[in-house]
PDB file of C-alpha atoms in Angstrom:
ATOM      1  CA  MET A   1     179.495  84.989  76.177  1.00 67.00           C
ATOM      2  CA  VAL A   2     176.778  83.322  78.191  1.00 72.00           C
ATOM      3  CA  GLU A   3     175.306  86.642  79.125  1.00 75.00           C
ATOM      4  CA  ALA A   4     175.136  87.636  75.486  1.00 75.00           C
ATOM      5  CA  LEU A   5     173.334  84.398  74.598  1.00 75.00           C
ATOM      6  CA  VAL A   6     170.871  84.904  77.442  1.00 73.00           C
ATOM      7  CA  ALA A   7     170.212  88.461  76.338  1.00 76.00           C
ATOM      8  CA  ALA A   8     169.716  87.352  72.735  1.00 74.00           C
ATOM      9  CA  ALA A   9     167.329  84.593  73.823  1.00 75.00           C
ATOM     10  CA  ALA A  10     165.359  87.040  75.971  1.00 78.00           C
ATOM     11  CA  ALA A  11     165.150  89.465  73.090  1.00 77.00           C
ATOM     12  CA  LEU A  12     164.028  86.691  70.744  1.00 77.00           C
ATOM     13  CA  VAL A  13     161.357  85.567  73.193  1.00 75.00           C
ATOM     14  CA  SER A  14     160.142  89.129  73.585  1.00 76.00           C
ATOM     15  CA  VAL A  15     159.931  89.575  69.851  1.00 71.00           C
ATOM     16  CA  GLY A  16     158.061  86.287  69.528  1.00 72.00           C
ATOM     17  CA  ALA A  17     155.633  87.280  72.262  1.00 76.00           C
ATOM     18  CA  VAL A  18     154.981  90.627  70.623  1.00 76.00           C
ATOM     19  CA  TYR A  19     154.521  88.905  67.260  1.00 74.00           C
ATOM     20  CA  ALA A  20     152.134  86.348  68.763  1.00 74.00           C
ATOM     21  CA  MET A  21     150.130  89.053  70.510  1.00 80.00           C
ATOM     22  CA  SER A  22     149.820  91.085  67.335  1.00 80.00           C
ATOM     23  CA  ALA A  23     148.923  87.995  65.274  1.00 82.00           C
ATOM     24  CA  ALA A  24     146.403  86.471  67.694  1.00 84.00           C
ATOM     25  CA  ARG A  25     142.703  87.130  67.105  1.00 86.00           C
ATOM     26  CA  VAL A  26     139.536  85.808  68.756  1.00 88.00           C
ATOM     27  CA  VAL A  27     136.334  85.434  66.750  1.00 89.00           C
ATOM     28  CA  LYS A  28     133.121  85.140  68.772  1.00 90.00           C
ATOM     29  CA  GLN A  29     130.534  82.439  68.256  1.00 90.00           C
ATOM     30  CA  TYR A  30     128.089  84.722  66.413  1.00 90.00           C
ATOM     31  CA  GLU A  31     130.813  86.254  64.197  1.00 91.00           C
ATOM     32  CA  ARG A  32     132.840  85.261  61.158  1.00 92.00           C
ATOM     33  CA  GLY A  33     136.227  86.639  60.155  1.00 91.00           C
ATOM     34  CA  VAL A  34     137.057  87.857  56.654  1.00 92.00           C
ATOM     35  CA  VAL A  35     140.815  88.183  55.998  1.00 91.00           C
ATOM     36  CA  PHE A  36     142.388  90.631  53.539  1.00 92.00           C
ATOM     37  CA  ARG A  37     146.051  89.933  52.731  1.00 88.00           C
ATOM     38  CA  LEU A  38     147.709  92.944  51.180  1.00 88.00           C
ATOM     39  CA  GLY A  39     144.301  94.148  50.127  1.00 85.00           C
ATOM     40  CA  ARG A  40     143.221  90.899  48.488  1.00 89.00           C
ATOM     41  CA  LEU A  41     140.377  88.809  49.906  1.00 89.00           C
ATOM     42  CA  ARG A  42     141.406  85.421  51.228  1.00 88.00           C
ATOM     43  CA  PRO A  43     139.016  82.617  50.183  1.00 86.00           C
ATOM     44  CA  GLU A  44     138.711  81.039  53.611  1.00 88.00           C
ATOM     45  CA  VAL A  45     136.432  82.575  56.214  1.00 89.00           C
ATOM     46  CA  ARG A  46     137.648  82.305  59.796  1.00 89.00           C
ATOM     47  CA  GLY A  47     135.210  80.567  62.110  1.00 88.00           C
ATOM     48  CA  PRO A  48     134.591  81.242  65.796  1.00 90.00           C
ATOM     49  CA  GLY A  49     137.455  80.711  68.220  1.00 89.00           C
ATOM     50  CA  PHE A  50     141.174  81.525  68.272  1.00 89.00           C
ATOM     51  CA  THR A  51     142.867  82.316  64.979  1.00 87.00           C
ATOM     52  CA  MET A  52     146.201  83.754  63.759  1.00 86.00           C
ATOM     53  CA  ILE A  53     146.979  86.278  61.042  1.00 86.00           C
ATOM     54  CA  LEU A  54     150.174  87.765  59.638  1.00 85.00           C
ATOM     55  CA  PRO A  55     150.838  91.056  61.381  1.00 84.00           C
ATOM     56  CA  PHE A  56     151.169  94.094  59.148  1.00 83.00           C
ATOM     57  CA  VAL A  57     150.183  91.910  56.191  1.00 87.00           C
ATOM     58  CA  ASP A  58     146.702  90.586  56.976  1.00 86.00           C
ATOM     59  CA  ARG A  59     143.670  92.505  58.133  1.00 89.00           C
ATOM     60  CA  LEU A  60     140.813  90.642  59.837  1.00 90.00           C
ATOM     61  CA  GLN A  61     137.316  92.112  59.556  1.00 90.00           C
ATOM     62  CA  LYS A  62     134.601  90.568  61.708  1.00 91.00           C
ATOM     63  CA  VAL A  63     131.034  90.243  60.440  1.00 92.00           C
ATOM     64  CA  ASN A  64     128.066  89.755  62.772  1.00 91.00           C
ATOM     65  CA  MET A  65     125.921  86.771  61.748  1.00 91.00           C
ATOM     66  CA  GLN A  66     123.047  87.442  64.152  1.00 92.00           C
ATOM     67  CA  ILE A  67     119.555  88.410  63.021  1.00 93.00           C
ATOM     68  CA  VAL A  68     119.363  92.194  62.906  1.00 92.00           C
ATOM     69  CA  THR A  69     116.119  93.973  63.823  1.00 92.00           C
ATOM     70  CA  MET A  70     115.940  97.238  61.910  1.00 92.00           C
ATOM     71  CA  PRO A  71     112.997  99.634  62.274  1.00 92.00           C
ATOM     72  CA  VAL A  72     111.939 101.383  59.082  1.00 91.00           C
ATOM     73  CA  PRO A  73     111.037 105.048  59.677  1.00 90.00           C
ATOM     74  CA  GLY A  74     107.476 106.069  58.910  1.00 88.00           C
ATOM     75  CA  GLN A  75     106.954 106.752  55.206  1.00 88.00           C
ATOM     76  CA  GLU A  76     104.186 109.009  53.936  1.00 88.00           C
ATOM     77  CA  GLY A  77     102.463 108.160  50.702  1.00 87.00           C
ATOM     78  CA  ILE A  78      99.187 108.194  48.792  1.00 88.00           C
ATOM     79  CA  THR A  79      97.369 104.905  48.353  1.00 87.00           C
ATOM     80  CA  ARG A  80      95.800 103.746  45.124  1.00 88.00           C
ATOM     81  CA  ASP A  81      92.402 105.074  46.292  1.00 85.00           C
ATOM     82  CA  ASN A  82      93.915 108.549  46.967  1.00 85.00           C
ATOM     83  CA  VAL A  83      94.232 108.438  50.760  1.00 85.00           C
ATOM     84  CA  THR A  84      97.272 109.978  52.453  1.00 87.00           C
ATOM     85  CA  VAL A  85      98.753 107.585  55.033  1.00 90.00           C
ATOM     86  CA  ARG A  86     101.919 107.185  57.059  1.00 90.00           C
ATOM     87  CA  VAL A  87     103.239 103.636  57.422  1.00 91.00           C
ATOM     88  CA  ASP A  88     106.168 102.319  59.435  1.00 90.00           C
ATOM     89  CA  ALA A  89     107.572  98.784  59.470  1.00 92.00           C
ATOM     90  CA  VAL A  90     110.343  96.585  60.854  1.00 94.00           C
ATOM     91  CA  VAL A  91     112.788  94.370  58.929  1.00 94.00           C
ATOM     92  CA  TYR A  92     114.507  91.229  60.229  1.00 95.00           C
ATOM     93  CA  PHE A  93     117.592  90.196  58.236  1.00 94.00           C
ATOM     94  CA  ARG A  94     120.905  88.378  58.677  1.00 93.00           C
ATOM     95  CA  VAL A  95     124.176  87.945  56.815  1.00 93.00           C
ATOM     96  CA  THR A  96     124.554  84.614  55.043  1.00 92.00           C
ATOM     97  CA  SER A  97     127.754  85.344  53.079  1.00 91.00           C
ATOM     98  CA  PRO A  98     130.273  87.398  55.101  1.00 92.00           C
ATOM     99  CA  ALA A  99     132.664  87.885  52.191  1.00 91.00           C
ATOM    100  CA  GLU A 100     129.985  89.282  49.852  1.00 90.00           C
ATOM    101  CA  ALA A 101     128.549  91.472  52.609  1.00 90.00           C
ATOM    102  CA  VAL A 102     131.976  93.074  53.046  1.00 90.00           C
ATOM    103  CA  VAL A 103     133.115  93.258  49.407  1.00 90.00           C
ATOM    104  CA  ARG A 104     129.959  93.920  47.348  1.00 89.00           C
ATOM    105  CA  VAL A 105     128.441  96.762  49.389  1.00 90.00           C
ATOM    106  CA  GLU A 106     130.046  99.501  51.438  1.00 88.00           C
ATOM    107  CA  ASP A 107     127.598  99.312  54.363  1.00 90.00           C
ATOM    108  CA  TYR A 108     125.046  96.530  54.087  1.00 91.00           C
ATOM    109  CA  ARG A 109     122.986  97.836  57.036  1.00 92.00           C
ATOM    110  CA  PHE A 110     122.567 101.255  55.423  1.00 93.00           C
ATOM    111  CA  ALA A 111     121.814  99.639  52.057  1.00 92.00           C
ATOM    112  CA  VAL A 112     119.090  97.420  53.538  1.00 93.00           C
ATOM    113  CA  ALA A 113     117.570 100.394  55.381  1.00 92.00           C
ATOM    114  CA  GLN A 114     117.366 102.496  52.220  1.00 92.00           C
ATOM    115  CA  MET A 115     115.953  99.623  50.199  1.00 92.00           C
ATOM    116  CA  ALA A 116     113.306  98.988  52.891  1.00 92.00           C
ATOM    117  CA  GLN A 117     112.192 102.623  52.849  1.00 92.00           C
ATOM    118  CA  THR A 118     111.965 102.699  49.056  1.00 91.00           C
ATOM    119  CA  SER A 119     110.042  99.416  48.921  1.00 91.00           C
ATOM    120  CA  LEU A 120     107.646 100.573  51.642  1.00 91.00           C
ATOM    121  CA  ARG A 121     106.771 103.713  49.700  1.00 90.00           C
ATOM    122  CA  SER A 122     106.252 101.617  46.587  1.00 90.00           C
ATOM    123  CA  ILE A 123     103.921  99.241  48.445  1.00 89.00           C
ATOM    124  CA  ILE A 124     101.869 102.182  49.743  1.00 89.00           C
ATOM    125  CA  GLY A 125     101.335 103.502  46.219  1.00 88.00           C
ATOM    126  CA  LYS A 126     100.264 100.103  44.870  1.00 88.00           C
ATOM    127  CA  SER A 127      97.841  99.211  47.688  1.00 87.00           C
ATOM    128  CA  GLU A 128      94.423 100.423  48.774  1.00 86.00           C
ATOM    129  CA  LEU A 129      93.576 101.614  52.260  1.00 85.00           C
ATOM    130  CA  ASP A 130      91.532  98.503  53.098  1.00 84.00           C
ATOM    131  CA  ASP A 131      94.505  96.288  52.194  1.00 84.00           C
ATOM    132  CA  LEU A 132      96.825  98.274  54.467  1.00 85.00           C
ATOM    133  CA  LEU A 133      94.388  97.925  57.360  1.00 83.00           C
ATOM    134  CA  SER A 134      93.153  94.351  56.991  1.00 83.00           C
ATOM    135  CA  ASN A 135      95.325  92.445  54.492  1.00 85.00           C
ATOM    136  CA  ARG A 136      98.783  93.024  55.916  1.00 86.00           C
ATOM    137  CA  GLU A 137     100.048  89.458  55.516  1.00 87.00           C
ATOM    138  CA  LYS A 138      99.969  89.702  51.744  1.00 87.00           C
ATOM    139  CA  LEU A 139     101.608  93.130  51.827  1.00 88.00           C
ATOM    140  CA  ASN A 140     104.313  91.835  54.163  1.00 89.00           C
ATOM    141  CA  GLN A 141     105.142  89.044  51.722  1.00 89.00           C
ATOM    142  CA  GLY A 142     105.299  91.446  48.791  1.00 88.00           C
ATOM    143  CA  LEU A 143     107.489  93.844  50.756  1.00 89.00           C
ATOM    144  CA  GLU A 144     109.803  90.994  51.740  1.00 89.00           C
ATOM    145  CA  LEU A 145     110.258  89.941  48.118  1.00 89.00           C
ATOM    146  CA  MET A 146     111.001  93.511  47.025  1.00 89.00           C
ATOM    147  CA  ILE A 147     113.739  93.910  49.644  1.00 89.00           C
ATOM    148  CA  ASP A 148     115.158  90.401  49.345  1.00 88.00           C
ATOM    149  CA  SER A 149     115.789  90.531  45.593  1.00 87.00           C
ATOM    150  CA  PRO A 150     118.724  92.993  45.708  1.00 88.00           C
ATOM    151  CA  ALA A 151     119.813  91.950  49.210  1.00 88.00           C
ATOM    152  CA  VAL A 152     120.711  88.427  48.042  1.00 89.00           C
ATOM    153  CA  GLU A 153     123.518  89.874  45.918  1.00 89.00           C
ATOM    154  CA  TRP A 154     124.900  91.558  49.030  1.00 90.00           C
ATOM    155  CA  GLY A 155     125.093  88.298  50.971  1.00 91.00           C
ATOM    156  CA  VAL A 156     122.080  89.281  53.107  1.00 93.00           C
ATOM    157  CA  THR A 157     118.852  87.322  53.554  1.00 92.00           C
ATOM    158  CA  ILE A 158     115.605  88.971  54.634  1.00 92.00           C
ATOM    159  CA  ASP A 159     113.896  86.753  57.206  1.00 91.00           C
ATOM    160  CA  ARG A 160     110.730  88.742  57.847  1.00 91.00           C
ATOM    161  CA  VAL A 161     109.121  92.126  57.194  1.00 91.00           C
ATOM    162  CA  GLU A 162     106.229  93.424  59.299  1.00 91.00           C
ATOM    163  CA  ILE A 163     104.114  96.552  58.871  1.00 90.00           C
ATOM    164  CA  LYS A 164     103.768  97.937  62.389  1.00 87.00           C
ATOM    165  CA  ASP A 165     101.351 100.840  62.180  1.00 86.00           C
ATOM    166  CA  VAL A 166      99.261 102.758  59.669  1.00 87.00           C
ATOM    167  CA  SER A 167      98.547 106.366  60.643  1.00 85.00           C
ATOM    168  CA  LEU A 168      95.522 108.050  59.082  1.00 84.00           C
ATOM    169  CA  PRO A 169      94.509 111.727  58.988  1.00 81.00           C
ATOM    170  CA  GLU A 170      91.972 112.847  61.580  1.00 84.00           C
ATOM    171  CA  THR A 171      89.352 113.572  58.910  1.00 81.00           C
ATOM    172  CA  MET A 172      89.668 110.019  57.583  1.00 79.00           C
ATOM    173  CA  LYS A 173      89.373 108.594  61.103  1.00 78.00           C
ATOM    174  CA  ARG A 174      86.144 110.527  61.678  1.00 84.00           C
ATOM    175  CA  SER A 175      84.759 109.415  58.316  1.00 81.00           C
ATOM    176  CA  MET A 176      85.531 105.783  59.085  1.00 79.00           C
ATOM    177  CA  ALA A 177      83.951 106.130  62.540  1.00 84.00           C
ATOM    178  CA  ARG A 178      80.750 107.558  61.009  1.00 86.00           C
ATOM    179  CA  GLN A 179      80.699 104.762  58.441  1.00 83.00           C
ATOM    180  CA  ALA A 180      81.065 102.105  61.144  1.00 84.00           C
ATOM    181  CA  GLU A 181      78.356 103.747  63.253  1.00 87.00           C
ATOM    182  CA  ALA A 182      75.964 103.884  60.294  1.00 90.00           C
ATOM    183  CA  ASP A 183      76.623 100.228  59.515  1.00 88.00           C
ATOM    184  CA  ARG A 184      75.922  99.200  63.126  1.00 89.00           C
ATOM    185  CA  GLU A 185      72.724 101.253  63.127  1.00 90.00           C
ATOM    186  CA  ARG A 186      71.605  99.601  59.903  1.00 90.00           C
ATOM    187  CA  ARG A 187      72.181  96.148  61.351  1.00 91.00           C
ATOM    188  CA  ALA A 188      70.313  97.113  64.528  1.00 92.00           C
ATOM    189  CA  ARG A 189      67.303  98.251  62.508  1.00 91.00           C
ATOM    190  CA  VAL A 190      67.309  95.060  60.466  1.00 92.00           C
ATOM    191  CA  ILE A 191      67.438  92.979  63.646  1.00 93.00           C
ATOM    192  CA  ASN A 192      64.574  94.963  65.196  1.00 91.00           C
ATOM    193  CA  ALA A 193      62.471  94.608  62.049  1.00 91.00           C
ATOM    194  CA  ASP A 194      63.112  90.874  61.984  1.00 91.00           C
ATOM    195  CA  ALA A 195      62.137  90.618  65.645  1.00 91.00           C
ATOM    196  CA  GLU A 196      58.917  92.556  65.011  1.00 90.00           C
ATOM    197  CA  LEU A 197      58.083  90.260  62.093  1.00 90.00           C
ATOM    198  CA  GLN A 198      58.583  87.132  64.181  1.00 91.00           C
ATOM    199  CA  ALA A 199      56.625  88.618  67.077  1.00 89.00           C
ATOM    200  CA  SER A 200      53.726  89.576  64.796  1.00 89.00           C
ATOM    201  CA  LYS A 201      53.561  86.020  63.434  1.00 88.00           C
ATOM    202  CA  LYS A 202      53.493  84.567  66.945  1.00 86.00           C
ATOM    203  CA  LEU A 203      50.851  87.085  68.064  1.00 83.00           C
ATOM    204  CA  ALA A 204      48.717  86.223  65.043  1.00 86.00           C
ATOM    205  CA  GLU A 205      48.906  82.523  65.942  1.00 84.00           C
ATOM    206  CA  ALA A 206      48.060  83.320  69.569  1.00 81.00           C
ATOM    207  CA  ALA A 207      45.073  85.455  68.513  1.00 80.00           C
ATOM    208  CA  LYS A 208      43.818  82.639  66.307  1.00 80.00           C
ATOM    209  CA  GLU A 209      43.983  80.173  69.189  1.00 77.00           C
ATOM    210  CA  MET A 210      42.268  82.594  71.597  1.00 75.00           C
ATOM    211  CA  SER A 211      39.459  83.264  69.107  1.00 76.00           C
ATOM    212  CA  GLU A 212      38.646  79.556  69.103  1.00 75.00           C
ATOM    213  CA  GLN A 213      38.764  79.351  72.937  1.00 73.00           C
ATOM    214  CA  PRO A 214      37.262  82.463  74.596  1.00 69.00           C
ATOM    215  CA  ALA A 215      38.299  81.214  78.032  1.00 73.00           C
ATOM    216  CA  ALA A 216      41.944  81.522  77.025  1.00 75.00           C
ATOM    217  CA  LEU A 217      41.511  85.273  76.708  1.00 70.00           C
ATOM    218  CA  GLN A 218      40.202  85.456  80.265  1.00 71.00           C
ATOM    219  CA  LEU A 219      43.176  83.416  81.522  1.00 76.00           C
ATOM    220  CA  ARG A 220      45.537  85.723  79.681  1.00 76.00           C
ATOM    221  CA  LEU A 221      43.830  88.691  81.343  1.00 73.00           C
ATOM    222  CA  LEU A 222      44.384  87.148  84.764  1.00 74.00           C
ATOM    223  CA  GLN A 223      48.055  86.529  83.961  1.00 77.00           C
ATOM    224  CA  THR A 224      48.451  90.178  82.987  1.00 74.00           C
ATOM    225  CA  VAL A 225      46.898  91.268  86.296  1.00 72.00           C
ATOM    226  CA  VAL A 226      49.335  89.027  88.194  1.00 74.00           C
ATOM    227  CA  ALA A 227      52.317  90.421  86.247  1.00 73.00           C
ATOM    228  CA  VAL A 228      51.262  94.007  86.930  1.00 69.00           C
ATOM    229  CA  ALA A 229      50.636  93.324  90.605  1.00 70.00           C
ATOM    230  CA  ALA A 230      54.139  91.849  90.995  1.00 70.00           C
ATOM    231  CA  GLU A 231      55.656  95.275  90.281  1.00 67.00           C
ATOM    232  CA  LYS A 232      54.067  96.636  93.517  1.00 67.00           C
ATOM    233  CA  ASN A 233      52.668  99.710  91.786  1.00 61.00           C
ATOM    234  CA  SER A 234      50.094 101.938  93.444  1.00 59.00           C
ATOM    235  CA  THR A 235      48.050 102.072  90.246  1.00 65.00           C
ATOM    236  CA  LEU A 236      46.565  98.909  88.725  1.00 61.00           C
ATOM    237  CA  VAL A 237      45.455  99.084  85.125  1.00 61.00           C
ATOM    238  CA  LEU A 238      42.920  96.358  84.338  1.00 62.00           C
ATOM    239  CA  PRO A 239      42.170  95.999  80.631  1.00 63.00           C
ATOM    240  CA  PHE A 240      38.625  94.915  79.814  1.00 65.00           C
ATOM    241  CA  PRO A 241      38.392  92.660  76.749  1.00 66.00           C
ATOM    242  CA  VAL A 242      36.008  93.691  73.998  1.00 68.00           C
ATOM    243  CA  GLU A 243      35.165  90.041  73.360  1.00 68.00           C
ATOM    244  CA  LEU A 244      33.582  89.822  76.806  1.00 67.00           C
ATOM    245  CA  LEU A 245      31.321  92.775  75.969  1.00 70.00           C
ATOM    246  CA  ARG A 246      30.300  91.109  72.709  1.00 74.00           C
ATOM    247  CA  PHE A 247      29.593  87.880  74.582  1.00 69.00           C
ATOM    248  CA  LEU A 248      27.311  89.691  77.031  1.00 69.00           C
ATOM    249  CA  GLU A 249      25.620  91.520  74.151  1.00 76.00           C
ATOM    250  CA  ARG A 250      24.873  88.275  72.346  1.00 75.00           C
ATOM    251  CA  ALA A 251      23.554  86.718  75.544  1.00 72.00           C
ATOM    252  CA  GLN A 252      21.263  89.668  76.123  1.00 75.00           C
ATOM    253  CA  GLN A 253      19.867  89.451  72.600  1.00 76.00           C
ATOM    254  CA  GLN A 254      19.034  85.769  73.057  1.00 72.00           C
ATOM    255  CA  LEU A 255      16.836  86.438  76.184  1.00 67.00           C
ATOM    256  CA  PRO A 256      13.011  86.999  75.507  1.00 65.00           C
ATOM    257  CA  PRO A 257      11.700  90.507  76.386  1.00 59.00           C
ATOM    258  CA  ALA A 258       9.918  90.348  79.809  1.00 55.00           C
ATOM    259  CA  GLY A 259       7.711  93.477  79.316  1.00 52.00           C
ATOM    260  CA  GLY A 260       6.197  92.262  76.057  1.00 49.00           C
ATOM    261  CA  THR A 261       4.945  88.996  77.619  1.00 46.00           C
ATOM    262  CA  GLY A 262       3.250  90.792  80.521  1.00 45.00           C
ATOM    263  CA  GLY A 263       1.431  93.191  78.172  1.00 45.00           C
ATOM    264  CA  ALA A 264       0.022  90.346  76.180  1.00 41.00           C
ATOM    265  CA  ASP A 265      -1.345  88.679  79.287  1.00 45.00           C
ATOM    266  CA  GLY A 266      -2.908  91.948  80.518  1.00 41.00           C
ATOM    267  CA  SER A 267      -4.651  92.595  77.261  1.00 41.00           C
ATOM    268  CA  ALA A 268      -6.027  89.111  77.240  1.00 39.00           C
ATOM    269  CA  GLY A 269      -7.411  89.565  80.738  1.00 40.00           C
ATOM    270  CA  ALA A 270      -9.005  92.794  79.759  1.00 37.00           C
ATOM    271  CA  ASN A 271     -10.721  91.206  76.841  1.00 41.00           C
ATOM    272  CA  SER A 272     -12.060  88.387  78.950  1.00 37.00           C
ATOM    273  CA  GLY A 273     -13.393  90.879  81.447  1.00 37.00           C
ATOM    274  CA  GLN A 274     -15.289  92.655  78.760  1.00 38.00           C
ATOM    275  CA  GLY A 275     -16.786  89.510  77.622  1.00 33.00           C
TER     276      GLY A 275
END
């Protein structure tokens, strides 16, 4: 009799252990558990830690609550200004309602991926090439709103959408390079012209000052000789100012002619001798 009771107790303990092992579940910190009892969704969502379910009656489905980083494959499209581009992006999203993410959509990851690709192609068609290259923040916000609108019904929230790269055809790259080179050349010419204008004004002021002080021109000539001699060249070019020639010419014109005075004296002596 005692042996039968011991055997029954051992069998009962074994059955209880098997039942406990089949009913025990562990939900991780970044997960939530959704329970289906005979196919019907239970209202409570199991939090992280140890939990129990009814074996063969309940089914526990775990949902990851972490932020998911999903790359969007490159999508080819034609921009509003008729340029063929290839754009790829990345989507950051997370599940906010585990029950809706499990019940409302078959595979929320696949649904978000398809919606991201469709929205990216739509953004390409509505935007111009300059916006894709330089105004990405605004496009990212518009892309986020387009994906987030249907995703909210699936219990998913879009945290961030980023356009990673915009690939252009080789012909367009060469055209843009020529345009940038022409723009830089134009700016260089404008800067050179402005420099020449400023230099001409300063030279005109310097010439005006030197015309009032002829000695300043001679000092400038000596400074030029010193600058040329500092280069240690074998040939020394010494410019001769035209103003100095004019100064010597004026000085020569102011002197009385020596030959004319002597002739007058000689003629006078001759006359006196005749007398």
